[in-house]
XYZ file of C-alpha atoms in Angstrom:
568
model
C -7.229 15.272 0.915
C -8.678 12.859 3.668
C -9.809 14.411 6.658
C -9.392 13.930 10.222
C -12.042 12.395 11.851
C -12.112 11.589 15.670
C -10.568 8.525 17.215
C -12.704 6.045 17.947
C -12.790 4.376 21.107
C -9.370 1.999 22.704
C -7.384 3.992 19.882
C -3.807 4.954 21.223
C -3.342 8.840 22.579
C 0.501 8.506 21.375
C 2.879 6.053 19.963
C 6.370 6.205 20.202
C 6.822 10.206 20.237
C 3.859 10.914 17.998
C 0.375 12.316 19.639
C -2.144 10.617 17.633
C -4.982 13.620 16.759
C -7.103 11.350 15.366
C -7.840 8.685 11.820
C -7.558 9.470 8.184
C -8.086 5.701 6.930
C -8.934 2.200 8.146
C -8.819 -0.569 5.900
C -8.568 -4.839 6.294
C -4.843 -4.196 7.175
C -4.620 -1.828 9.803
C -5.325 1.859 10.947
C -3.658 5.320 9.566
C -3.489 7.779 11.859
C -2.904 11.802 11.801
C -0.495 12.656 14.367
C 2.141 15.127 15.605
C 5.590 14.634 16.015
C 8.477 16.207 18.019
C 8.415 20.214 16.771
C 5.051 19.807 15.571
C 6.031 17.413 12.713
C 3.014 16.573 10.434
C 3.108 12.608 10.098
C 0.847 9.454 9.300
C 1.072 6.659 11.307
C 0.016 3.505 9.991
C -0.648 0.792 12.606
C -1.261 -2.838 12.085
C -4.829 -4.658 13.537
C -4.168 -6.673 16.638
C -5.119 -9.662 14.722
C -2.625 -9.474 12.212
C -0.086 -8.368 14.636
C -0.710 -11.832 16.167
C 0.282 -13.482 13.003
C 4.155 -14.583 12.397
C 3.430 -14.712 8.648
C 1.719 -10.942 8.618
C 4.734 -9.659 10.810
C 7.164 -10.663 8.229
C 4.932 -9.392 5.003
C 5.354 -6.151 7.378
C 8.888 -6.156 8.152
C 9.706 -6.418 4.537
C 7.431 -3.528 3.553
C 8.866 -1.259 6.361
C 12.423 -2.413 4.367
C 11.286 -1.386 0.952
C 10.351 1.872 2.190
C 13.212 2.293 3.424
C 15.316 1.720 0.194
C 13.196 3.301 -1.809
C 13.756 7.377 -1.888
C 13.587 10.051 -4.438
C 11.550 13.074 -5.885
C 7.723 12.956 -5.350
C 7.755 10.219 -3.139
C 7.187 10.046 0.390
C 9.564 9.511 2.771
C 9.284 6.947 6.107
C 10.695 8.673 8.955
C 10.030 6.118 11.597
C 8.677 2.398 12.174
C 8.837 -0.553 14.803
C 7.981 -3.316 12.592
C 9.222 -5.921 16.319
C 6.809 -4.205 17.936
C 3.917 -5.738 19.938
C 1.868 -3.666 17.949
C 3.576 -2.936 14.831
C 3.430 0.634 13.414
C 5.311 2.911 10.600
C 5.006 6.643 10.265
C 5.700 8.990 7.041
C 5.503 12.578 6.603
C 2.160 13.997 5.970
C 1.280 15.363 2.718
C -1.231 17.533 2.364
C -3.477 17.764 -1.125
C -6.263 16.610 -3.248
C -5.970 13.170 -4.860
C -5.069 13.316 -8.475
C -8.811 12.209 -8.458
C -10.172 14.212 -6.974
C -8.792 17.439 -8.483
C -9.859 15.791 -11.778
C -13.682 15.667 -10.615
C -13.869 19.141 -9.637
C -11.681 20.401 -11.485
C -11.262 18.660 -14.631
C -8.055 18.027 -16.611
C -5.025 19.091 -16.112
C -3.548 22.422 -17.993
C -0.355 21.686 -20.318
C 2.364 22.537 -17.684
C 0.729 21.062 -15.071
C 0.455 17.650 -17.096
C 3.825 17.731 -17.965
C 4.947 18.342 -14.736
C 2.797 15.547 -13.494
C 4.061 13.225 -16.189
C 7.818 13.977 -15.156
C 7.095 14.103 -11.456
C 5.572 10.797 -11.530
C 7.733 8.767 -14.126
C 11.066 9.658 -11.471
C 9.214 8.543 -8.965
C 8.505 5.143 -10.561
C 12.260 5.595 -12.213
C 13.361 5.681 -8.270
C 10.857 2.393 -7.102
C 12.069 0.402 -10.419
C 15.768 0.919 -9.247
C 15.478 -0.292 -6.031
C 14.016 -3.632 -7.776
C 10.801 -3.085 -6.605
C 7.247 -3.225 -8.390
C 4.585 -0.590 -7.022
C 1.295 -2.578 -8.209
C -1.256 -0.226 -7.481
C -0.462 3.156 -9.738
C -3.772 4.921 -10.106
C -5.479 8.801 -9.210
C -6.261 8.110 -5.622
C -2.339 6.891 -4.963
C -1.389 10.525 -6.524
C -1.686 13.240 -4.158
C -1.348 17.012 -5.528
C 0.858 18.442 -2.973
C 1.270 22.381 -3.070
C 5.141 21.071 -3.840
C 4.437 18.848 -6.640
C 2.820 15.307 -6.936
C 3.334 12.379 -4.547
C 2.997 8.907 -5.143
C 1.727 7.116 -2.467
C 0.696 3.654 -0.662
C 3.731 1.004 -0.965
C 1.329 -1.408 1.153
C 0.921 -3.825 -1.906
C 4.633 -3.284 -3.189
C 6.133 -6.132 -4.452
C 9.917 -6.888 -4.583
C 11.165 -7.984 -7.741
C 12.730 -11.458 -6.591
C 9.560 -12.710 -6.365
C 8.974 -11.736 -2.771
C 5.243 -10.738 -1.880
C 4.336 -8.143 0.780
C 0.815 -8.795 0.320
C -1.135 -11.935 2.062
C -1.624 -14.356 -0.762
C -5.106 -14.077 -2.744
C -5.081 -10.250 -1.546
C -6.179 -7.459 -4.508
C -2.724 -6.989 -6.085
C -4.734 -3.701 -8.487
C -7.157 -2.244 -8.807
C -9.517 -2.909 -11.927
C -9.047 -0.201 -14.625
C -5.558 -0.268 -13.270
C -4.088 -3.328 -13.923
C -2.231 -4.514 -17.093
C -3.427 -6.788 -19.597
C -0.379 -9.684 -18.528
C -1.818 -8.853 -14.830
C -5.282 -9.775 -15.808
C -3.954 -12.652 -18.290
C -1.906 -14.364 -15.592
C -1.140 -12.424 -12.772
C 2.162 -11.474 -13.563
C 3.822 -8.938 -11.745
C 6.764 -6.735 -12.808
C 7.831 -3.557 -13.792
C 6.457 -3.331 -17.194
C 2.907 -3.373 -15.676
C 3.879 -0.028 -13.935
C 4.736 1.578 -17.100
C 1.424 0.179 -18.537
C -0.259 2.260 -15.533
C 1.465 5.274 -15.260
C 0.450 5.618 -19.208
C -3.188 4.999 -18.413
C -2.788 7.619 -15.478
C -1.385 10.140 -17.477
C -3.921 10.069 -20.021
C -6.640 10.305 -17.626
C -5.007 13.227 -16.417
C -4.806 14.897 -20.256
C -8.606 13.875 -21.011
C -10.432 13.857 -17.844
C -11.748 10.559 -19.219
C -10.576 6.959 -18.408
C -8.587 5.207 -21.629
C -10.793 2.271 -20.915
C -13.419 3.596 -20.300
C -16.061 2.582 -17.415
C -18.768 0.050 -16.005
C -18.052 -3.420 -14.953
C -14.859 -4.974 -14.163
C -14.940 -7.196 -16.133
C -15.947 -5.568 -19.157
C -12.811 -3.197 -18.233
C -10.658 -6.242 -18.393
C -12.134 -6.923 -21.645
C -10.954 -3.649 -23.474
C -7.630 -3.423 -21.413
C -6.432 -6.866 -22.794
C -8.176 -6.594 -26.460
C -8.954 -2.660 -27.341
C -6.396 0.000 -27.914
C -7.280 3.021 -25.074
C -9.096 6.050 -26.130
C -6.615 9.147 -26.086
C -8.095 11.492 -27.748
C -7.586 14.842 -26.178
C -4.165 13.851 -25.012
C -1.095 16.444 -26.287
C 0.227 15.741 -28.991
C 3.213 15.752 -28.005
C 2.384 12.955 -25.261
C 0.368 10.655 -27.186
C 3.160 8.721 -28.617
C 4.997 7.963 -25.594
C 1.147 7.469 -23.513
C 0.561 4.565 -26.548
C 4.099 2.965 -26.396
C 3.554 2.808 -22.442
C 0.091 0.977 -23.149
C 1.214 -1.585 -25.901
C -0.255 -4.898 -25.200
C 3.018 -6.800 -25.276
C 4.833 -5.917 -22.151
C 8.431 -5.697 -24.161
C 7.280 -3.048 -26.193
C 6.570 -0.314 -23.196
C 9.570 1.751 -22.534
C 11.563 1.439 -18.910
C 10.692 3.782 -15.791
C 14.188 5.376 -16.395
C 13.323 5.970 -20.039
C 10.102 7.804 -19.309
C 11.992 9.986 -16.983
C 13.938 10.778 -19.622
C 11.230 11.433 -22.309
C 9.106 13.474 -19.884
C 11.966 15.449 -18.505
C 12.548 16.407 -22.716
C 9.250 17.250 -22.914
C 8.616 19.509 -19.910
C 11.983 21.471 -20.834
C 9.675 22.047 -24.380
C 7.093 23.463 -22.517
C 8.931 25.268 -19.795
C 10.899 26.350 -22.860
C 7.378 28.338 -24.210
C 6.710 29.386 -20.708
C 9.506 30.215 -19.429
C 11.345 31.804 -22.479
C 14.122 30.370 -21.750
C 17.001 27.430 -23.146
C 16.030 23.860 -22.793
C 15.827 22.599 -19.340
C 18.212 20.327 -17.761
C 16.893 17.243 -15.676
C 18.497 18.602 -12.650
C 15.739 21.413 -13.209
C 12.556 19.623 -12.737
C 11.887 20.634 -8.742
C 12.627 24.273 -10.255
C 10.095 24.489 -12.682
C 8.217 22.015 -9.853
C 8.595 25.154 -7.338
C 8.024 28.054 -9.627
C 4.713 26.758 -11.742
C 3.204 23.860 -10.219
C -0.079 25.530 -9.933
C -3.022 23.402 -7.871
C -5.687 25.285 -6.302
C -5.341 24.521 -2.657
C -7.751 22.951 0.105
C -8.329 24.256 3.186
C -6.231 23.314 6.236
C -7.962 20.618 8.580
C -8.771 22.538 11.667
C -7.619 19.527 13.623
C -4.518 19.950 13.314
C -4.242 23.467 15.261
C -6.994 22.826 17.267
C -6.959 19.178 18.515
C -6.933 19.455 22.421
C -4.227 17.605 24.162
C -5.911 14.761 26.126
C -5.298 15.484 29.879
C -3.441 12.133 30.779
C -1.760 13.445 33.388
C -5.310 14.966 35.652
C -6.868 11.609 34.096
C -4.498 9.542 36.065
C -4.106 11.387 38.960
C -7.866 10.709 39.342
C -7.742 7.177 39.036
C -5.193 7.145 41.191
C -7.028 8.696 44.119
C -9.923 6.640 43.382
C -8.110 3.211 43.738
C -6.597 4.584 47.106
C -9.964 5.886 48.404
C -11.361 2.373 47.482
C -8.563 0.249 48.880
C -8.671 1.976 52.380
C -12.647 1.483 52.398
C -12.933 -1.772 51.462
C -8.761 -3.442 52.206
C -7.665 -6.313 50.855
C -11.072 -7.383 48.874
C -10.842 -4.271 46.372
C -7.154 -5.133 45.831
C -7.943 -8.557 45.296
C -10.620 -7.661 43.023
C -8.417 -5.545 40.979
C -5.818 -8.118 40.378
C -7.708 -10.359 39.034
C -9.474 -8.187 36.284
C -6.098 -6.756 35.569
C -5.435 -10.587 34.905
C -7.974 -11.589 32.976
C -8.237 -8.327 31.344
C -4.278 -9.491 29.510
C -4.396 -12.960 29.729
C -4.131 -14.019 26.273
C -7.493 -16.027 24.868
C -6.539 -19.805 24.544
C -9.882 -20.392 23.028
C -9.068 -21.796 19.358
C -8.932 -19.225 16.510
C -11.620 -20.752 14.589
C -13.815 -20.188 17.433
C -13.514 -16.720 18.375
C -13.684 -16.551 14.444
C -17.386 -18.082 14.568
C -18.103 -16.273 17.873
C -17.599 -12.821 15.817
C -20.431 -13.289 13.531
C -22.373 -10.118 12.570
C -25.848 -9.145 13.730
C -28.258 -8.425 11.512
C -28.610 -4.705 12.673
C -25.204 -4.181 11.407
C -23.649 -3.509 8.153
C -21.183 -6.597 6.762
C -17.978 -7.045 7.929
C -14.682 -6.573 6.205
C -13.581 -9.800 4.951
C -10.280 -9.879 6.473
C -11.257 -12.030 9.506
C -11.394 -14.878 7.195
C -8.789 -14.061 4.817
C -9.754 -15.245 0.927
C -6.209 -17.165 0.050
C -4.350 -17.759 3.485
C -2.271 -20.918 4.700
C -4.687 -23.096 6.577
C -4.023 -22.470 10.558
C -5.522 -25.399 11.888
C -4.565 -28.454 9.607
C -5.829 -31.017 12.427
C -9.222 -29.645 11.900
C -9.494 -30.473 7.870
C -7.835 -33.501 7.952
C -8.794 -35.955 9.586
C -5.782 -37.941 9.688
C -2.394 -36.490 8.905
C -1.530 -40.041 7.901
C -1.976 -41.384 4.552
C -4.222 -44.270 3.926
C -2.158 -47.060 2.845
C -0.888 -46.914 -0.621
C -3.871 -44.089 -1.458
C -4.666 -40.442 -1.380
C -7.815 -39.178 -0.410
C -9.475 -36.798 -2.399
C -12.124 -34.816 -0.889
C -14.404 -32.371 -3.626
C -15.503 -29.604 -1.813
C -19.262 -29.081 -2.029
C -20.880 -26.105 -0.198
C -23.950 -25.931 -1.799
C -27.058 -28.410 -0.974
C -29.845 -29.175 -3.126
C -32.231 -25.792 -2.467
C -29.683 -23.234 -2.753
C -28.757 -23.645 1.051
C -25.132 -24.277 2.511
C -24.473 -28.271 2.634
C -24.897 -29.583 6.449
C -20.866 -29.465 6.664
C -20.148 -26.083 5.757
C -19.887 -23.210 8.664
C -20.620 -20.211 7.256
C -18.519 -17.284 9.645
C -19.335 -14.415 8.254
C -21.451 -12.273 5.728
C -20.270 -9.233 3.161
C -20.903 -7.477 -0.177
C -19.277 -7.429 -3.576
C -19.161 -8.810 -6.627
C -17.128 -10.843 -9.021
C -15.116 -9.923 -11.874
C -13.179 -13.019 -13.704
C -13.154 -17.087 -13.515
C -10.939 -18.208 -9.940
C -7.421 -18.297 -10.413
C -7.418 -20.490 -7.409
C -9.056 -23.694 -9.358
C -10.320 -24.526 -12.913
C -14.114 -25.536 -11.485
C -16.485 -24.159 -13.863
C -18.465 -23.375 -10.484
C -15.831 -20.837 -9.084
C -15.112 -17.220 -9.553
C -12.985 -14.124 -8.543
C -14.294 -11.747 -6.505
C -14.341 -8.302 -4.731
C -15.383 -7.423 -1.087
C -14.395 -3.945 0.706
C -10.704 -4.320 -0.936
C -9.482 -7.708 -0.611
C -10.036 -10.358 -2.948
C -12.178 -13.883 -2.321
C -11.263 -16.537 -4.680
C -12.500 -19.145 -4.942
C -15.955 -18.207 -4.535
C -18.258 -20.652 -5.266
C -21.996 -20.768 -7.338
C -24.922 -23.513 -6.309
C -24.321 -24.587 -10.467
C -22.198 -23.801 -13.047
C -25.419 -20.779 -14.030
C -24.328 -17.028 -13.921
C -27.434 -16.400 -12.578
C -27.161 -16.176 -8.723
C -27.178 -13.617 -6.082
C -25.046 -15.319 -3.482
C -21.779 -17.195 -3.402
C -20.058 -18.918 -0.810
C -16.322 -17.949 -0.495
C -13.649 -20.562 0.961
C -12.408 -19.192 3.522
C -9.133 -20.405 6.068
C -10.336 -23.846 5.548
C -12.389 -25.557 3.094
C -15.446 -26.411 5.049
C -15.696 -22.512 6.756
C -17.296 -20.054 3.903
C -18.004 -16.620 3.774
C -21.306 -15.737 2.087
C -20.975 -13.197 -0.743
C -24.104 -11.427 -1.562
C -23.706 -9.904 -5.319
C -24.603 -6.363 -6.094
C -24.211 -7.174 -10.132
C -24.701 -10.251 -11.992
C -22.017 -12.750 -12.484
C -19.993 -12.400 -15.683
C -21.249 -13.537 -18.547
C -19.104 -16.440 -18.879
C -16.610 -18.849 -17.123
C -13.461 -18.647 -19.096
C -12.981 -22.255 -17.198
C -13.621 -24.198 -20.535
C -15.344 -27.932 -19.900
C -12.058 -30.385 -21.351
C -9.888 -27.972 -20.438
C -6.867 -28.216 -17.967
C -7.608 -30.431 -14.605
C -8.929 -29.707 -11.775
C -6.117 -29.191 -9.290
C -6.642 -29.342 -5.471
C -7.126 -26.367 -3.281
C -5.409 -27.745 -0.520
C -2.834 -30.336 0.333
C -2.125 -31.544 3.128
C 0.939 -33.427 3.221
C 2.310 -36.929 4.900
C 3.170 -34.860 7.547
C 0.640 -33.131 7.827
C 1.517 -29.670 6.807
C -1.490 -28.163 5.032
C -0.566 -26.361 1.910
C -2.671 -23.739 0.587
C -2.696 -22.907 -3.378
C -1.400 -19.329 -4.318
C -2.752 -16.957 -7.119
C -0.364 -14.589 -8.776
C 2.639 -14.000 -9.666
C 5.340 -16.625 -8.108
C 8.698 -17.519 -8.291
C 10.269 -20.585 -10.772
C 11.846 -23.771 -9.493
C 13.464 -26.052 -12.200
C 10.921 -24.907 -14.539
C 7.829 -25.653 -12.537
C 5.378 -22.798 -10.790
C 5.578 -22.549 -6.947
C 1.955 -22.853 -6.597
C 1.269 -24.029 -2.861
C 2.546 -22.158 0.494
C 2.700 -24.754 3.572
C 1.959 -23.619 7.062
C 4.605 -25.330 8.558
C 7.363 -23.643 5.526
C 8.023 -24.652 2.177
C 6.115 -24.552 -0.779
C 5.275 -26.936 -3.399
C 6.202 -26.688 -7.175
C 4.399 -27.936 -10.079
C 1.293 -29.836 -10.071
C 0.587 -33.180 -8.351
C 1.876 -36.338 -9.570
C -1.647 -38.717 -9.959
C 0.142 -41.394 -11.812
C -0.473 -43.598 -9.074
C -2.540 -44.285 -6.205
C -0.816 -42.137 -3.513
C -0.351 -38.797 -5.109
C 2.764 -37.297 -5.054
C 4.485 -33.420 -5.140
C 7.647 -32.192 -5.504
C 7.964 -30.114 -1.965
C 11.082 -27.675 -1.231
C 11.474 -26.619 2.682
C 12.274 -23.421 3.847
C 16.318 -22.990 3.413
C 16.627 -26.185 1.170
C 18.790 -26.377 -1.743
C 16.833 -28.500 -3.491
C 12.899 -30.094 -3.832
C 11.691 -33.367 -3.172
C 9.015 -35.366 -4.213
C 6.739 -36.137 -1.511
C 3.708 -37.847 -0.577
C 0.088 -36.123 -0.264
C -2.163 -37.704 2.203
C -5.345 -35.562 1.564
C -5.983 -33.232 -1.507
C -9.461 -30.835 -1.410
C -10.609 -29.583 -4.599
């Protein structure tokens, strides 16, 4: 169960009608807070960064989360009770649900007993039953989204949710899984739907049974490795549950059963067990938060003190105060001090108009403190400032011009041309997705994903990496903590190198997108423009002045359309 620790300074005392006690979580996104509601009203309050609050592109990825959440209801999930997704600062707030992650109970603990398994196993496959009918794919099903509630399981954290018409909540390039959670089509090719769940929830369920991961542990990408080729180690597992666990984890996504149908299975099964238990006829599904509230059977964690004890702040004497210091001050020193105070209450909300790449390279870390979280400069984002990576938003005449990037000089050292704004710590797990360069990888920092990050050579033997950030002359260094993998799967002869960013006649700047997208006319929607649109398929080099088929925002129907600068 997370605990409360203290809020750290400029945090909010309240929003809306919640009294914020203090933080459970931060992450690259935004902030979760504990906080009490009207009656007393346990509830988490997840609030967006400023700096993605800022963004018109963020504040719709938010909007449409806060609207999933709201469709999507049913047993062991967790309700939203609340959320301003307009506001300046946007915010959502859910119930609070106490309990050990399913991981965590499994490290002190061990696995689960028989009825608690099978009340797991049911528990979880309606709530996935429930997501999967409101068309919408969770993505990130492992022990630490599983809370053990003293009423039953919970499935948590929608943040990475995807809808299934192809609709994205996440940024683009942002960790869509976790690895030793993600299935085998996910790793192939990113693809995203509801089949991968099921893939998942199997692979959650058996770690439950055994106590030991089906695919087993180390690196990444050595995980990947036996998730896509090796069948998953169950022994241990019930008998009883290791057919349906190994249909669930079948390679080929159309041979796992639906969300509905492992309700259905795991419902059958628990009425078995309640059945020896219970001594009594077969249950009913109807039954399930019966048996839920008569033999779920967790040991329990102690109560966080701060909920009871968490003083109220004294706003009220803490204004008063200020108050009768401002009047003490203005009839000592007149119309000065008020003068004074107006104009640092200006420039204390005037909005910066210094450029964002700017303040980006202003916010550089010093070397006292730890690394950063990579979100400042986000790994796969639409390019903000297209005037500043292409030169000329015009075409030359007739031609395209093709830039390669190259952020490495001769030495190991960033090329003269390449701003590096900031500095963090991960390491890298598969070839980019991004491009085909034999020099490029997929990576992991804190949890969001850099790709492409890119090697001095085409050598897995390298400590660094420099990771393209908004733009593809600003970098991020990566410094590894394990050795590359041993290969690039980016086979020399293979499939071309395609650019990394477009920018377009006009120049709208198009940025390429990993994952799963939606299909046009049979071709890949591959690109997201700044300005709207995306473009489909890959560019036409046939002639001189490249070309790409380009639909707007609202249009019925692409067009081809000239590039005037490609990076790659």
């Amino acid at each position: 169960m997370p605990s409360i620790v203290p809020a750290a300074p400029g945090d909010p005392e309240r929003i809306a009608c919640y009294r914020i006690l203090g933080r459970l979580g931060s992450g690259g996104m935004g902030t979760v807070y504990a906080a009490l509601g009207p009656q007393g009203r346990r509830v988490a309050v997840k609030v967006i960064h400023p700096q993605h609050a800022a963004e018109p592109e963020f504040r719709a990825r938010f909007h449409r989360e806060v609207e999933v959440l709201r469709r999507v209801a049913g047993p062991c999930l967790v309700p939203l009770l609340d959320a301003a997704p307009a506001a300046d600062i946007p915010w959502l707030a859910t119930d609070y649900v106490p309990g050990p992650t399913l991981q965590q109970h499994l490290t002190a603990h061990g696995p689960l007993a028989p009825m608690q398994l099978h009340l797991l196993a049911a528990g979880t496959a309606s709530a996935l039953a429930a997501i999967h009918a409101q068309g919408v794919v969770h993505r990130d099903l492992k022990p630490t989204n599983v809370i053990l509630t003293p009423q039953g399981p919970r499935v948590l954290d929608f943040g990475i949710a995807h809808v299934a018409d192809g609709t994205a909540i996440t940024r683009t390039g942002m960790l869509t899984g976790t690895p030793g959670w993600i299935s085998p089509e996910h790793y192939r090719d990113s693809t995203v739907s509801p089949p991968g769940d099921v893939f998942t929830w199997g692979a959650l369920v058996a770690y439950a049974a055994t106590g030991r991961l089906p695919f087993g542990s180390g690196a990444a990408d050595a995980v990947a490795f036996r998730v896509m080729r090796e069948q998953p180690n169950l022994e241990g597992a019930p008998d009883d549950l290791r057919e349906l666990l190994e249909s669930c984890m079948a390679k080929d996504p159309q041979e796992r059963p639906t969300a509905a149908t492992l309700a259905e299975r795991t419902t059958e099964l628990l009425g078995r067990q309640a059945t020896q238990v219970l001594d009594r006829g077969p249950i009913q599904t109807t039954a399930v938060e019966e048996v839920l509230a008569s033999q779920w059977h967790i040991p329990e964690v102690d109560d966080d003190p701060a909920w009871t004890i968490a003083p109220r702040r004294n706003t009220r004497r803490a204004a008063w105060l200020a108050a009768s210091f401002v009047l003490i001050l203005a009839a000592a020193m007149g119309a000065w001090a008020a003068t004074a105070m107006n104009s640092h209450s200006d420039t204390g909300t005037r909005p910066s108009t210094e450029p964002a790449s700017v303040r980006e390279t202003a916010r550089k870390p010093s070397p006292a403190t730890s690394p950063p979280p990579v979100s400042s400069p986000p790994a796969a984002r639409a390019v903000s400032t297209p005037s500043q990576v292409a030169p000329s938003p015009t075409p030359p005449v007739g031609r395209t011009q093709v830039t390669t990037i190259a952020p490495w000089a001769v030495g190991g050292y960033p090329a003269d041309d390449i701003t590096v704004t900031g500095e963090t710590v991960g390491s890298c797990w598969s070839s980019s997705e991004a491009t085909m360069r034999l020099d490029s990888w997929r990576c992991i920092a804190e949890d969001q994903i850099l790709d492409p990050c890119f090697a001095p050579d085409e050598s897995p033997e390298h400590e660094a990496l420099l990771c393209m950030g908004t733009q593809p002359n600003r970098m991020v260094r990566l410094t590894l903590t394990e050795p590359l993998p041993g290969n690039n799967f980016h086979i020399p002869g293979g499939p071309q190198v395609t650019p990394l960013l477009i920018i377009l006649a006009d120049g709208n700047a198009c940025r390429t997108m990993t994952g799963a997208t939606t299909v046009l006319a049979g071709e890949r929607m591959n690109y997201g423009c700044e300005e709207g649109g995306h473009l489909y398929g890959e560019p036409d080099k046939s002639n001189a002045l490249w070309t790409i088929s380009y639909r707007a925002e609202g249009a019925g129907a692409s067009v081809s359309t000239p590039i005037a600068h490609a990076y790659q």
